[in-house]
Tab-separated table of C-alpha atoms in Angstrom:
chain	number	residue	atom	x	y	z
F	1	UNK	CA	4.459	9.728	-8.945
F	2	UNK	CA	8.173	8.945	-9.157
F	3	UNK	CA	9.030	5.285	-9.631
F	4	UNK	CA	11.192	3.473	-7.101
F	5	UNK	CA	13.684	0.630	-7.380
F	6	UNK	CA	14.343	-1.791	-4.519
F	7	UNK	CA	16.312	-5.041	-4.308
F	8	UNK	CA	13.930	-8.016	-4.414
F	9	UNK	CA	15.312	-9.652	-1.279
F	10	UNK	CA	17.736	-9.202	1.605
F	11	UNK	CA	18.868	-11.172	4.652
F	12	UNK	CA	19.796	-9.877	8.077
F	13	UNK	CA	20.936	-11.574	11.265
F	14	UNK	CA	18.761	-11.071	14.312
F	15	UNK	CA	20.036	-8.214	16.464
F	16	UNK	CA	21.927	-6.571	13.648
F	17	UNK	CA	20.881	-3.453	11.767
F	18	UNK	CA	18.889	-3.998	8.590
F	19	UNK	CA	19.577	-1.357	5.924
F	20	UNK	CA	17.035	-1.395	3.101
F	21	UNK	CA	17.872	0.794	0.094
F	22	UNK	CA	15.522	2.517	-2.321
F	23	UNK	CA	16.336	4.450	-5.482
F	24	UNK	CA	13.969	7.214	-6.613
F	25	UNK	CA	16.037	9.211	-9.085
F	26	UNK	CA	13.027	10.964	-10.687
F	27	UNK	CA	11.596	12.279	-7.430
F	28	UNK	CA	10.285	15.816	-7.652
F	29	UNK	CA	10.815	18.559	-5.127
F	30	UNK	CA	7.522	18.181	-3.268
F	31	UNK	CA	7.317	14.417	-3.203
F	32	UNK	CA	7.801	12.607	0.076
F	33	UNK	CA	9.414	9.204	0.581
F	34	UNK	CA	7.142	6.756	2.427
F	35	UNK	CA	7.969	3.310	3.737
F	36	UNK	CA	5.465	0.554	4.503
F	37	UNK	CA	5.828	-3.075	5.421
F	38	UNK	CA	3.625	-6.119	4.942
F	39	UNK	CA	3.888	-9.070	7.297
F	40	UNK	CA	2.620	-12.363	5.856
F	41	UNK	CA	-0.545	-11.491	3.944
F	42	UNK	CA	-1.807	-8.774	6.255
F	43	UNK	CA	-2.561	-5.265	5.034
F	44	UNK	CA	0.578	-3.117	4.697
F	45	UNK	CA	1.517	-0.992	7.687
F	46	UNK	CA	3.021	2.488	7.606
F	47	UNK	CA	6.556	2.791	9.033
F	48	UNK	CA	7.989	6.241	8.387
F	49	UNK	CA	8.193	9.055	5.846
F	50	UNK	CA	10.328	12.080	5.065
F	51	UNK	CA	10.963	14.897	2.610
F	52	UNK	CA	14.677	15.691	2.814
F	53	UNK	CA	15.763	15.514	6.422
F	54	UNK	CA	16.581	12.267	8.158
F	55	UNK	CA	13.719	10.973	10.270
F	56	UNK	CA	13.506	8.609	13.221
F	57	UNK	CA	10.603	7.101	15.095
F	58	UNK	CA	10.091	4.161	17.407
F	59	UNK	CA	10.096	1.718	14.514
F	60	UNK	CA	12.910	2.839	12.236
F	61	UNK	CA	15.159	5.556	10.844
F	62	UNK	CA	15.004	7.015	7.366
F	63	UNK	CA	18.108	8.429	5.709
F	64	UNK	CA	17.546	10.467	2.535
F	65	UNK	CA	20.542	11.485	0.430
F	66	UNK	CA	21.178	15.157	-0.114
F	67	UNK	CA	20.151	14.977	-3.787
F	68	UNK	CA	17.028	13.018	-2.683
F	69	UNK	CA	17.576	10.404	-5.373
F	70	UNK	CA	17.832	7.550	-2.905
F	71	UNK	CA	17.011	6.640	0.667
F	72	UNK	CA	17.695	3.919	3.211
F	73	UNK	CA	15.346	2.506	5.807
F	74	UNK	CA	17.223	1.360	8.892
F	75	UNK	CA	15.857	-1.127	11.405
F	76	UNK	CA	18.491	-0.708	14.109
F	77	UNK	CA	18.138	-4.056	15.885
F	78	UNK	CA	16.238	-6.439	13.625
F	79	UNK	CA	14.102	-9.133	15.221
F	80	UNK	CA	12.462	-12.200	13.712
F	81	UNK	CA	9.182	-10.276	13.732
F	82	UNK	CA	10.692	-7.783	11.265
F	83	UNK	CA	10.644	-10.465	8.557
F	84	UNK	CA	8.318	-8.866	6.010
F	85	UNK	CA	8.095	-7.213	2.607
F	86	UNK	CA	9.141	-3.556	2.747
F	87	UNK	CA	7.790	-1.068	0.227
F	88	UNK	CA	9.271	2.311	-0.612
F	89	UNK	CA	6.995	4.711	-2.482
F	90	UNK	CA	7.225	8.417	-3.269
F	91	UNK	CA	4.303	10.766	-3.671
F	92	UNK	CA	2.911	14.176	-2.912
F	93	UNK	CA	1.173	14.637	0.398
F	94	UNK	CA	-2.036	15.786	-1.279
F	95	UNK	CA	-4.811	13.231	-1.026
F	96	UNK	CA	-5.850	13.101	-4.631
F	97	UNK	CA	-3.071	11.127	-6.288
F	98	UNK	CA	-2.661	7.541	-7.413
F	99	UNK	CA	-0.289	5.759	-5.072
F	100	UNK	CA	1.575	3.010	-6.892
F	101	UNK	CA	3.561	0.321	-5.091
F	102	UNK	CA	6.296	-1.807	-6.632
F	103	UNK	CA	7.224	-5.325	-5.537
F	104	UNK	CA	9.204	-4.176	-2.507
F	105	UNK	CA	12.084	-5.899	-0.724
F	106	UNK	CA	11.486	-9.191	1.046
F	107	UNK	CA	13.546	-9.044	4.242
F	108	UNK	CA	14.371	-12.300	6.011
F	109	UNK	CA	15.713	-11.957	9.546
F	110	UNK	CA	17.535	-15.103	10.614
F	111	UNK	CA	18.341	-16.354	14.140
O	1	UNK	CA	-12.378	3.094	15.897
O	2	UNK	CA	-12.493	0.155	13.507
O	3	UNK	CA	-10.193	1.786	10.901
O	4	UNK	CA	-10.665	0.294	7.430
O	5	UNK	CA	-13.136	-2.593	7.314
O	6	UNK	CA	-13.379	-4.921	4.340
O	7	UNK	CA	-16.125	-7.460	3.740
O	8	UNK	CA	-16.192	-10.313	3.050
O	9	UNK	CA	-12.870	-11.723	4.273
O	10	UNK	CA	-13.060	-14.730	1.938
O	11	UNK	CA	-15.090	-15.440	-1.187
O	12	UNK	CA	-15.228	-18.175	-3.800
O	13	UNK	CA	-16.917	-17.401	-7.110
O	14	UNK	CA	-17.564	-19.347	-10.263
O	15	UNK	CA	-16.445	-17.870	-13.580
O	16	UNK	CA	-19.026	-15.388	-14.809
O	17	UNK	CA	-20.563	-14.639	-11.425
O	18	UNK	CA	-20.636	-11.098	-10.112
O	19	UNK	CA	-19.943	-9.700	-6.692
O	20	UNK	CA	-19.165	-6.510	-4.828
O	21	UNK	CA	-16.342	-6.084	-2.359
O	22	UNK	CA	-17.202	-3.628	0.371
O	23	UNK	CA	-14.861	-1.182	2.091
O	24	UNK	CA	-15.701	1.308	4.820
O	25	UNK	CA	-13.533	3.632	6.889
O	26	UNK	CA	-14.504	5.529	10.004
O	27	UNK	CA	-11.585	7.971	10.055
O	28	UNK	CA	-13.155	10.704	7.897
O	29	UNK	CA	-10.477	10.232	5.235
O	30	UNK	CA	-10.855	11.929	1.871
O	31	UNK	CA	-9.070	9.459	-0.393
O	32	UNK	CA	-9.721	5.738	-0.791
O	33	UNK	CA	-7.953	3.078	-2.846
O	34	UNK	CA	-8.392	-0.473	-4.106
O	35	UNK	CA	-5.344	-2.690	-4.690
O	36	UNK	CA	-4.907	-6.293	-5.734
O	37	UNK	CA	-2.006	-8.524	-4.756
O	38	UNK	CA	-1.164	-11.736	-6.574
O	39	UNK	CA	1.210	-14.373	-5.122
O	40	UNK	CA	4.779	-13.098	-5.032
O	41	UNK	CA	3.736	-9.758	-6.452
O	42	UNK	CA	3.504	-6.309	-5.016
O	43	UNK	CA	0.377	-4.228	-4.714
O	44	UNK	CA	-1.205	-3.023	-7.938
O	45	UNK	CA	-3.636	-0.132	-7.920
O	46	UNK	CA	-7.026	-0.890	-9.447
O	47	UNK	CA	-9.013	2.292	-8.814
O	48	UNK	CA	-8.878	5.199	-6.432
O	49	UNK	CA	-11.126	7.987	-5.247
O	50	UNK	CA	-9.502	11.284	-4.358
O	51	UNK	CA	-12.666	12.534	-2.680
O	52	UNK	CA	-16.357	11.783	-2.395
O	53	UNK	CA	-17.914	11.848	-5.847
O	54	UNK	CA	-14.733	11.205	-7.833
O	55	UNK	CA	-13.068	8.013	-9.030
O	56	UNK	CA	-10.063	7.351	-11.266
O	57	UNK	CA	-8.439	4.344	-12.870
O	58	UNK	CA	-5.213	2.923	-11.563
O	59	UNK	CA	-2.767	0.499	-13.184
O	60	UNK	CA	-5.118	-2.471	-13.632
O	61	UNK	CA	-8.761	-1.301	-13.902
O	62	UNK	CA	-10.009	-3.719	-16.572
O	63	UNK	CA	-12.778	-6.008	-15.365
O	64	UNK	CA	-13.658	-3.834	-12.359
O	65	UNK	CA	-15.987	-0.987	-11.496
O	66	UNK	CA	-16.077	1.144	-8.372
O	67	UNK	CA	-18.519	3.315	-6.494
O	68	UNK	CA	-17.703	5.953	-3.911
O	69	UNK	CA	-21.059	5.758	-2.197
O	70	UNK	CA	-20.257	8.437	0.380
O	71	UNK	CA	-17.177	9.612	2.244
O	72	UNK	CA	-17.038	6.391	4.277
O	73	UNK	CA	-17.626	3.726	1.656
O	74	UNK	CA	-15.814	2.679	-1.514
O	75	UNK	CA	-16.966	-0.527	-3.190
O	76	UNK	CA	-15.329	-2.635	-5.903
O	77	UNK	CA	-17.512	-4.631	-8.282
O	78	UNK	CA	-16.627	-7.577	-10.495
O	79	UNK	CA	-19.367	-7.845	-13.103
O	80	UNK	CA	-18.260	-11.151	-14.607
O	81	UNK	CA	-15.544	-12.806	-12.575
O	82	UNK	CA	-12.633	-14.530	-14.338
O	83	UNK	CA	-9.970	-16.881	-12.913
O	84	UNK	CA	-7.387	-14.128	-13.579
O	85	UNK	CA	-9.129	-12.085	-10.892
O	86	UNK	CA	-8.215	-14.597	-8.215
O	87	UNK	CA	-6.256	-12.427	-5.822
O	88	UNK	CA	-6.144	-10.718	-2.453
O	89	UNK	CA	-7.848	-7.343	-2.566
O	90	UNK	CA	-6.860	-4.545	-0.210
O	91	UNK	CA	-8.709	-1.330	0.450
O	92	UNK	CA	-6.899	1.690	1.882
O	93	UNK	CA	-7.687	5.256	2.839
O	94	UNK	CA	-5.752	8.390	3.725
O	95	UNK	CA	-6.398	11.993	4.693
O	96	UNK	CA	-4.463	14.968	3.420
O	97	UNK	CA	-0.776	14.710	4.210
O	98	UNK	CA	-0.917	11.409	6.037
O	99	UNK	CA	-0.006	7.805	5.299
O	100	UNK	CA	-2.258	5.102	3.935
O	101	UNK	CA	-4.314	2.962	6.296
O	102	UNK	CA	-5.046	-0.517	4.961
O	103	UNK	CA	-7.780	-3.031	5.637
O	104	UNK	CA	-7.045	-6.702	6.247
O	105	UNK	CA	-7.939	-7.790	2.750
O	106	UNK	CA	-10.496	-9.937	0.925
O	107	UNK	CA	-9.237	-13.258	-0.386
O	108	UNK	CA	-11.075	-14.030	-3.630
O	109	UNK	CA	-10.895	-17.274	-5.576
O	110	UNK	CA	-12.561	-17.600	-8.981
O	111	UNK	CA	-12.955	-21.158	-10.243
């Protein structure tokens, strides 16, 4: 699996957009970008994933650059409940692969 | 649907004791994973099972053994617990082409 690089921490004001970057310069053609978040010490929760097109769901938007070497997770109107650690990982969609997480980005949303 | 169920939720062991962490999923997923998370750290993969009957080492397998008992269950065993194994352990599962589903974790303290 391609390795990813994320900033260790970020701040965002409540109500503003939170833009979380992720670099994955060694991503291969069939690897997807997945984002998860972990609130407090709960089990991580899936947010969104994509291959090369931008994706949007009820939780967030995912913007993947044309060369696929980086992506940005966008929380359009951050709330205090979005304070969490956000993980970006890349992997094939097949089931049989090791899925390695890094340390993620700790996002603090402030009032 | 219970999703991914981990037992126990909390455990305290003395150095040298053994125990087995249980994980079961009721979603008919092929792949299952064990991660550990230390304070301020990300998730580190211990072992994974791509499908029933197969297991593979992850990043930090030393001191652990696993058993994929059937498609539903994937257990993690500590044969001789050490203080360095104090951690929160997460089990996860996923089917082909879909995101990971995590359990709520087992908080293990080794004294």
